[in-house]
N, CA and C atoms as an extended XYZ file, in Angstrom:
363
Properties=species:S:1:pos:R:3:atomname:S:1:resname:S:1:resid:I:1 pbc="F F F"
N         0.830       -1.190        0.000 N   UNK     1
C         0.000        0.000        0.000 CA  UNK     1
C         0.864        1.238        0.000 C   UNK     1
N         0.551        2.246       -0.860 N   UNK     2
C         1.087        3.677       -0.534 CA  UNK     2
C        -0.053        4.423        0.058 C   UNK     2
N         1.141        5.393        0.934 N   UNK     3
C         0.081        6.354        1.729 CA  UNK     3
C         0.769        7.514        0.926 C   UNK     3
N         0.122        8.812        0.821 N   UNK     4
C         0.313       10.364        0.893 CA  UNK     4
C         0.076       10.715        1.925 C   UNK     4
N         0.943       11.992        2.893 N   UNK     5
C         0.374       12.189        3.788 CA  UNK     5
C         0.943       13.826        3.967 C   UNK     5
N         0.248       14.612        3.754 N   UNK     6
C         0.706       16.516        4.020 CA  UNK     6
C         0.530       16.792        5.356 C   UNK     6
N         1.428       17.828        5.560 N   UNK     7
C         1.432       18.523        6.800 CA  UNK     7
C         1.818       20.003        5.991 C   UNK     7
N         1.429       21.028        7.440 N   UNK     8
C         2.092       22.492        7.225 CA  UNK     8
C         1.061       23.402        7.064 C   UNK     8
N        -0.605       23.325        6.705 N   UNK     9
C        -1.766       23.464        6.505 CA  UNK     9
C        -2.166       24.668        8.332 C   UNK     9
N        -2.730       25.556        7.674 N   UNK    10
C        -2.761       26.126        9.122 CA  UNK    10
C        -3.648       27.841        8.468 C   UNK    10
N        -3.711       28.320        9.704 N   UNK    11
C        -4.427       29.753        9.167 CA  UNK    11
C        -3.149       30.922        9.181 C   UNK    11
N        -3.191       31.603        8.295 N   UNK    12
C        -2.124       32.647        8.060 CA  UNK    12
C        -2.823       33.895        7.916 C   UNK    12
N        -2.028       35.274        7.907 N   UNK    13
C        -2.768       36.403        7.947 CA  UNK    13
C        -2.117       36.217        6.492 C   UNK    13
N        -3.139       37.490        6.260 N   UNK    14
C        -2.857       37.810        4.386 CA  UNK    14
C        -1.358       38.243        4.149 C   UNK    14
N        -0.877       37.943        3.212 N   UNK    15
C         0.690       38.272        3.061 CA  UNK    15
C         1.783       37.365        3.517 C   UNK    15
N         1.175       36.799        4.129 N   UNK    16
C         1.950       35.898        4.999 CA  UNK    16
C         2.230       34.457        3.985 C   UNK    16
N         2.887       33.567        5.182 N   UNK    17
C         3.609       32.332        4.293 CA  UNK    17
C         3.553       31.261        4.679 C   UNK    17
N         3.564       30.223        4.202 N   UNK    18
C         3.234       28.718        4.821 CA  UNK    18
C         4.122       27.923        3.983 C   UNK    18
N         4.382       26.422        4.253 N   UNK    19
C         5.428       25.772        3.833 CA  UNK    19
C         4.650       24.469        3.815 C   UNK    19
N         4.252       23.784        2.602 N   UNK    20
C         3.419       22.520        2.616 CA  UNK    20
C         4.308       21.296        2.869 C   UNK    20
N         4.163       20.395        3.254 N   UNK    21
C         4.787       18.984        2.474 CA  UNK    21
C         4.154       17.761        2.638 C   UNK    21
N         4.779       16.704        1.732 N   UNK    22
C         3.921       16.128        1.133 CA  UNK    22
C         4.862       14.623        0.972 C   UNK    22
N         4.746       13.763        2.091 N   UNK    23
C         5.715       12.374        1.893 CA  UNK    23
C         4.805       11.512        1.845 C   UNK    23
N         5.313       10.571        0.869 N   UNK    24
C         5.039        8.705       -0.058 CA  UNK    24
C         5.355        8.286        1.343 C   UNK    24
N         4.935        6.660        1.126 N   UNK    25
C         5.409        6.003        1.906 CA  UNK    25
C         4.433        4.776        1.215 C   UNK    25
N         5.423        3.647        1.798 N   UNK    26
C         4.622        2.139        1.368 CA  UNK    26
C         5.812        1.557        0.195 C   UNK    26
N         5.276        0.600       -0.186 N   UNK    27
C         6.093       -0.235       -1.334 CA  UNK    27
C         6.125        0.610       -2.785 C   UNK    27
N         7.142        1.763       -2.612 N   UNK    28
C         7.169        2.375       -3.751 CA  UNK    28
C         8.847        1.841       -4.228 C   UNK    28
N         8.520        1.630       -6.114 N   UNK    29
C         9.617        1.114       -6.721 CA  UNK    29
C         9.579        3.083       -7.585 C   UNK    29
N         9.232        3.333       -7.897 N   UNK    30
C         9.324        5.146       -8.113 CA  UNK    30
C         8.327        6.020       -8.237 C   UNK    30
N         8.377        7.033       -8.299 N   UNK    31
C         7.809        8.022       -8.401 CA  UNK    31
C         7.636        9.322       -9.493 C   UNK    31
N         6.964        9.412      -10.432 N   UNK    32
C         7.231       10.038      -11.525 CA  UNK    32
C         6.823       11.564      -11.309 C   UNK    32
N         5.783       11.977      -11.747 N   UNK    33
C         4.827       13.297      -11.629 CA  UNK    33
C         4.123       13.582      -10.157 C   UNK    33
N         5.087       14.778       -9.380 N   UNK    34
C         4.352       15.213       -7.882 CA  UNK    34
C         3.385       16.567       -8.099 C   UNK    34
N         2.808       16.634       -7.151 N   UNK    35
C         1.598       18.111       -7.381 CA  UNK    35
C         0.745       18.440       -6.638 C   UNK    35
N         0.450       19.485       -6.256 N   UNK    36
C        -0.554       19.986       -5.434 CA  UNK    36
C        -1.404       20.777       -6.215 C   UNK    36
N        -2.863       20.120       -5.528 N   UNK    37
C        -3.735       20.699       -6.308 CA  UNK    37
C        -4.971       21.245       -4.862 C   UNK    37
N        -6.083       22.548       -5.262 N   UNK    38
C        -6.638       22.925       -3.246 CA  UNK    38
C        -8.035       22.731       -4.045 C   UNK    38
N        -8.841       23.016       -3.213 N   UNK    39
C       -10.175       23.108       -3.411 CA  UNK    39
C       -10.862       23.605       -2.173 C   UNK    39
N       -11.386       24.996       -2.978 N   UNK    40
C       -11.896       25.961       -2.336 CA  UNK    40
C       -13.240       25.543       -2.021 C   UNK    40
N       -13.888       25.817       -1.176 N   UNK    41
C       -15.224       25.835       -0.965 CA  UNK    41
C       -16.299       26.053       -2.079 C   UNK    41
N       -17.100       25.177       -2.252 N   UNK    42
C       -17.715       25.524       -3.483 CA  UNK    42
C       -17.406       25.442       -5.038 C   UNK    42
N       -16.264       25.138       -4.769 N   UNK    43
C       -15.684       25.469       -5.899 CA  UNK    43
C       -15.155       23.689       -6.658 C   UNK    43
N       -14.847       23.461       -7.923 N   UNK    44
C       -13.805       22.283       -8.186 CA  UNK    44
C       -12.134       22.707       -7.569 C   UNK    44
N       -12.289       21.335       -7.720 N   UNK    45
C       -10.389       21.137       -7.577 CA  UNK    45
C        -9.653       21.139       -8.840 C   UNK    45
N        -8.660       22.762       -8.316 N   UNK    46
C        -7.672       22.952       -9.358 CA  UNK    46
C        -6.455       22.688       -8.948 C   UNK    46
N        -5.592       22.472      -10.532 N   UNK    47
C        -3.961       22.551      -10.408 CA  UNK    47
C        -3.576       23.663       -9.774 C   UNK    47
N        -2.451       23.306       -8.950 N   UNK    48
C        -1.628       24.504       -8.045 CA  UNK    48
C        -0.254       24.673       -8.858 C   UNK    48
N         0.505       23.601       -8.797 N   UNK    49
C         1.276       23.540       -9.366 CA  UNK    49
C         2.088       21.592       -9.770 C   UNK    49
N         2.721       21.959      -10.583 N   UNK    50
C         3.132       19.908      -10.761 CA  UNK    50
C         5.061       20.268      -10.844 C   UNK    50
N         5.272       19.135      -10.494 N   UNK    51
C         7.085       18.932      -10.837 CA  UNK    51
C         7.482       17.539      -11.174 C   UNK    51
N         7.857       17.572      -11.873 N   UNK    52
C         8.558       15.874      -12.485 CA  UNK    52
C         9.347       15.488      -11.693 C   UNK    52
N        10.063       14.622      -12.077 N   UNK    53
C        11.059       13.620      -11.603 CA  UNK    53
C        12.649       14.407      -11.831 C   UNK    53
N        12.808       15.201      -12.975 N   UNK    54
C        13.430       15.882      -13.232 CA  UNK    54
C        13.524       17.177      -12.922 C   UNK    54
N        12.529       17.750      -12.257 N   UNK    55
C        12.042       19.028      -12.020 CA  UNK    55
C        11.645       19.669      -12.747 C   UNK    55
N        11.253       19.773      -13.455 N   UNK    56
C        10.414       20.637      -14.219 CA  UNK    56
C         9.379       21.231      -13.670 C   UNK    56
N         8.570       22.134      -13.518 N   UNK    57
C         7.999       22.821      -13.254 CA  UNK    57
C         6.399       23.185      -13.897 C   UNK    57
N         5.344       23.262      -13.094 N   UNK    58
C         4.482       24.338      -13.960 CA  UNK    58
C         3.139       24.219      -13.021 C   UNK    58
N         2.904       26.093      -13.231 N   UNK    59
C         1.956       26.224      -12.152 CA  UNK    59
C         0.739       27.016      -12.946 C   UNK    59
N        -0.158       27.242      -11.835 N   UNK    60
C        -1.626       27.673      -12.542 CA  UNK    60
C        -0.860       29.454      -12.397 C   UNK    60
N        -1.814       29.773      -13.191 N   UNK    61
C        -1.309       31.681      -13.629 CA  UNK    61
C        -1.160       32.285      -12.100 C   UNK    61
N        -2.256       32.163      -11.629 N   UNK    62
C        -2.533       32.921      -10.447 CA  UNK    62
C        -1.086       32.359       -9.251 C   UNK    62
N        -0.916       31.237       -9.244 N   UNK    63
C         0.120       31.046       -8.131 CA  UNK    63
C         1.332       31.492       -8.821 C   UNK    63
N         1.697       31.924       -9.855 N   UNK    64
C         3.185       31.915      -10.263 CA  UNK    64
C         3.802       33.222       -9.537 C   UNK    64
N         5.021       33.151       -9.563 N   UNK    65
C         5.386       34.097       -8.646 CA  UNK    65
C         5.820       34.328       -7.010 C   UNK    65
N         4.347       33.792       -7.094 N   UNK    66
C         3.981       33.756       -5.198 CA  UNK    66
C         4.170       32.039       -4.710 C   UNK    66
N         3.749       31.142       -5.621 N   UNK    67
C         4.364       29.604       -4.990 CA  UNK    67
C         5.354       29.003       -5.729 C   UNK    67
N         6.033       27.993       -4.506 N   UNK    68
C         7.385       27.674       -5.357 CA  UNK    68
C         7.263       25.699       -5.027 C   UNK    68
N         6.920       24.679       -5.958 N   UNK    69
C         7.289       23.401       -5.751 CA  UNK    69
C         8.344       22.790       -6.026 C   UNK    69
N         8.454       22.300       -4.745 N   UNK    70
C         9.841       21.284       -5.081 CA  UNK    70
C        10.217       19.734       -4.677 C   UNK    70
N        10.981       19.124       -4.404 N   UNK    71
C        10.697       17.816       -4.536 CA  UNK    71
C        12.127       17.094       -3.583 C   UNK    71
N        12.302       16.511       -3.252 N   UNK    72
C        13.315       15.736       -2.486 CA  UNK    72
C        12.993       14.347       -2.953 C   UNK    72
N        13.535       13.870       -4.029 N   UNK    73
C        13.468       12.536       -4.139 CA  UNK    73
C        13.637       11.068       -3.887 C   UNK    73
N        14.504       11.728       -2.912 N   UNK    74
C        15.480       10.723       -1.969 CA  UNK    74
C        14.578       10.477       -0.633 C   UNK    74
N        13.473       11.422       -0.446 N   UNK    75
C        12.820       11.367        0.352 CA  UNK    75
C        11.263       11.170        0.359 C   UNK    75
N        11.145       11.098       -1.190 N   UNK    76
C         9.949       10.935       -1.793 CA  UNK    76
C         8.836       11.998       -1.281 C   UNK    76
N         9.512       13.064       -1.339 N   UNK    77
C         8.457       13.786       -0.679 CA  UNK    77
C         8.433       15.401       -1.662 C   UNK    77
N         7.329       16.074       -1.597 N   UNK    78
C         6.883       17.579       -2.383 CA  UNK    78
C         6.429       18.656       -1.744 C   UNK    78
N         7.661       19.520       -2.420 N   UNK    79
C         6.651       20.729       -0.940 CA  UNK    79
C         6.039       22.123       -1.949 C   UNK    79
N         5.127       22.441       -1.031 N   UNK    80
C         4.834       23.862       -1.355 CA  UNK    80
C         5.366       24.803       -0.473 C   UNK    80
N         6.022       25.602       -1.080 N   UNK    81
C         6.661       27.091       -0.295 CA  UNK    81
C         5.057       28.100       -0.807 C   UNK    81
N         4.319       28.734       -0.381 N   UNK    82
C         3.462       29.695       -0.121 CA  UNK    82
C         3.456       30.955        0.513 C   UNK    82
N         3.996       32.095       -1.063 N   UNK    83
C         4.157       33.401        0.106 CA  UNK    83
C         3.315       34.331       -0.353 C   UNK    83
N         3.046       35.416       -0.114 N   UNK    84
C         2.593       36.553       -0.284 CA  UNK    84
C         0.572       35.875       -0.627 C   UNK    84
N         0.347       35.001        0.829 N   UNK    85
C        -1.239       34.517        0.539 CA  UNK    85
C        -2.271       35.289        0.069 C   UNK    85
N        -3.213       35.385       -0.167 N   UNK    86
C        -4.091       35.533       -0.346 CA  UNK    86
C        -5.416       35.289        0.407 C   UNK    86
N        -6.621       36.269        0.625 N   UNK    87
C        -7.633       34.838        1.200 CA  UNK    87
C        -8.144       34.338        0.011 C   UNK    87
N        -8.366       34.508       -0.968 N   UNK    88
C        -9.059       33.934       -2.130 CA  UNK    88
C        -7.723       32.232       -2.153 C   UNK    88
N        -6.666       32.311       -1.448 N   UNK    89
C        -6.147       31.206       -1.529 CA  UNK    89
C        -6.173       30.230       -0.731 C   UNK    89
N        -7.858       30.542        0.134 N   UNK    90
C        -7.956       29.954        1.114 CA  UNK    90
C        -8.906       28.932        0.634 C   UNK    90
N        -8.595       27.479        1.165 N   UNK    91
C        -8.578       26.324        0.257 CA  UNK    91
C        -8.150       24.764        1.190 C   UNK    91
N        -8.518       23.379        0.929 N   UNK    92
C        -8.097       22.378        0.710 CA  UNK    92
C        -7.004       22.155       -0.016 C   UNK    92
N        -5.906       21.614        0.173 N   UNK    93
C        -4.375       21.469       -0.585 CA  UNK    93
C        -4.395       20.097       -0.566 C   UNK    93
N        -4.175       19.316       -1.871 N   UNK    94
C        -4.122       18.231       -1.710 CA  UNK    94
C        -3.042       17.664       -2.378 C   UNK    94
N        -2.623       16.708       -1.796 N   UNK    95
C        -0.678       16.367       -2.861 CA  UNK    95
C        -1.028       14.588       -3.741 C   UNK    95
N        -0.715       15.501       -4.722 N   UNK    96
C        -0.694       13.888       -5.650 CA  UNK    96
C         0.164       13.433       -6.450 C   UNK    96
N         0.780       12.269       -6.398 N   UNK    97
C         1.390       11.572       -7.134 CA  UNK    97
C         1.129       10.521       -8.103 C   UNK    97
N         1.992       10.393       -8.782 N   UNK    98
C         2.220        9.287       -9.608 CA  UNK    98
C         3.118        8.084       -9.244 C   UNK    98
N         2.747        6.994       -8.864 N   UNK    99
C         3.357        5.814       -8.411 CA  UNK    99
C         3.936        4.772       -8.874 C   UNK    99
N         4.840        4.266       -8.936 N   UNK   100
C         5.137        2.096       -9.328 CA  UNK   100
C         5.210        1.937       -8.055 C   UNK   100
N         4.684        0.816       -7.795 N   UNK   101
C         4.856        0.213       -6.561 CA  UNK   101
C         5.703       -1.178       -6.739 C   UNK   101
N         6.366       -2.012       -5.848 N   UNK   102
C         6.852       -3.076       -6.079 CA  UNK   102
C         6.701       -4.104       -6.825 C   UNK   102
N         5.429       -4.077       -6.613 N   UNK   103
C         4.249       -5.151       -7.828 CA  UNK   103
C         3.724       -4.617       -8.953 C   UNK   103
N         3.817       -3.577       -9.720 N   UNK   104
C         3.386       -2.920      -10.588 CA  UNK   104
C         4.307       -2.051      -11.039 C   UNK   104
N         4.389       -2.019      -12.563 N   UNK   105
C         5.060       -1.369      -13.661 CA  UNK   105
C         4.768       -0.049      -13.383 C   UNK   105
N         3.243        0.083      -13.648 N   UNK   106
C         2.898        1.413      -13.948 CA  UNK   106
C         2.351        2.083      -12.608 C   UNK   106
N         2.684        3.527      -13.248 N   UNK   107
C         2.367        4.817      -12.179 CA  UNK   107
C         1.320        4.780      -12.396 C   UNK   107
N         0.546        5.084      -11.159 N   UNK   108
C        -1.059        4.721      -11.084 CA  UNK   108
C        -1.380        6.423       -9.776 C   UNK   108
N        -1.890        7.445      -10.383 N   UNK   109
C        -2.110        8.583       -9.546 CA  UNK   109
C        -2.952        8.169       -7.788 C   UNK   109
N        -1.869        8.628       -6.948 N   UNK   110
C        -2.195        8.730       -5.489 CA  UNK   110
C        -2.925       10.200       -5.113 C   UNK   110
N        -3.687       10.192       -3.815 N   UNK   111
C        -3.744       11.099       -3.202 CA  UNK   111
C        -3.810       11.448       -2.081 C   UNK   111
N        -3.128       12.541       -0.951 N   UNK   112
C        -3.405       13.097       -0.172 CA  UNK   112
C        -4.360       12.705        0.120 C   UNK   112
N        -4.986       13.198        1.902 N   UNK   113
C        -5.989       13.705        2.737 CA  UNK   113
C        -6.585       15.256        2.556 C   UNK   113
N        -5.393       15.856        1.920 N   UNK   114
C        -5.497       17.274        2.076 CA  UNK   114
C        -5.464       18.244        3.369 C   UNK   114
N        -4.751       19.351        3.162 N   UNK   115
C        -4.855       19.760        4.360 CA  UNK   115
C        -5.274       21.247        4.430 C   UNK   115
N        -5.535       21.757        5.187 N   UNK   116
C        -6.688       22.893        5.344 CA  UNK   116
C        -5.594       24.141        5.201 C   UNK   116
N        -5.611       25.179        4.144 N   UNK   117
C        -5.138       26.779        4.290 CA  UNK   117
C        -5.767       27.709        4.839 C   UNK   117
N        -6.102       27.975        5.632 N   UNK   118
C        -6.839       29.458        5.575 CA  UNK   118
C        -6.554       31.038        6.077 C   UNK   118
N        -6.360       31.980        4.879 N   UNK   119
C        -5.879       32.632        4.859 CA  UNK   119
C        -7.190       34.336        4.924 C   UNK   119
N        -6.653       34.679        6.517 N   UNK   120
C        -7.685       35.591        7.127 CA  UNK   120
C        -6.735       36.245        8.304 C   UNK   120
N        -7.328       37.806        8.341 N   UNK   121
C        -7.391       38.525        9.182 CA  UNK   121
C        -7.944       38.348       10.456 C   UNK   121
């Protein structure tokens, strides 16, 4: 079994900054495509941002700038750096991957619990 599991989720004043992360665990043989994606109240769940295996990069319009993903592979784990918040960026964060597990070839998309932002005065 793989788990996802985020921490770092918390209430921030506007402007302010938070630091996500986001560690695998279980019978993983690798890990391809990491990403956080939130979901606002009411709203669907969007891309935040994704990073490969290689790092590559790419985020939704609105976070560029202000969020930064990155990846520790050695640790199987993805973080979000989150600065200059927003409350409109107040949201569900959820971290997903792409998996092989010991018994399986193919990357098969995981997910998070998600964890709560909320960004208020």
């Amino acid at each position: 079994q793989v788990q996802l599991v985020e921490s770092g989720g918390g209430l921030v004043q506007p402007g302010g900054s938070l630091r996500l992360s986001c560690s695998a665990s279980g019978s993983i043989n690798s890990i391809s495509g990491m990403g956080w994606y939130r979901q606002a109240p009411g709203k669907q769940r969007e891309l935040v941002a994704h990073i490969t295996i290689g790092g590559i990069t790419n985020y939704a319009d609105s976070m560029k700038g202000r969020f930064t993903i990155s990846r520790a592979n050695a640790k199987n784990t993805v973080y979000l750096q989150m600065n200059g918040l927003k409350p409109e960026d107040t949201a569900v964060y959820y971290c997903n991957a792409h998996i092989a597990t010991m018994t399986s070839e193919y990357h098969i998309e995981y997910w998070g619990q998600g964890t709560l932002v909320t960004v208020s005065s």
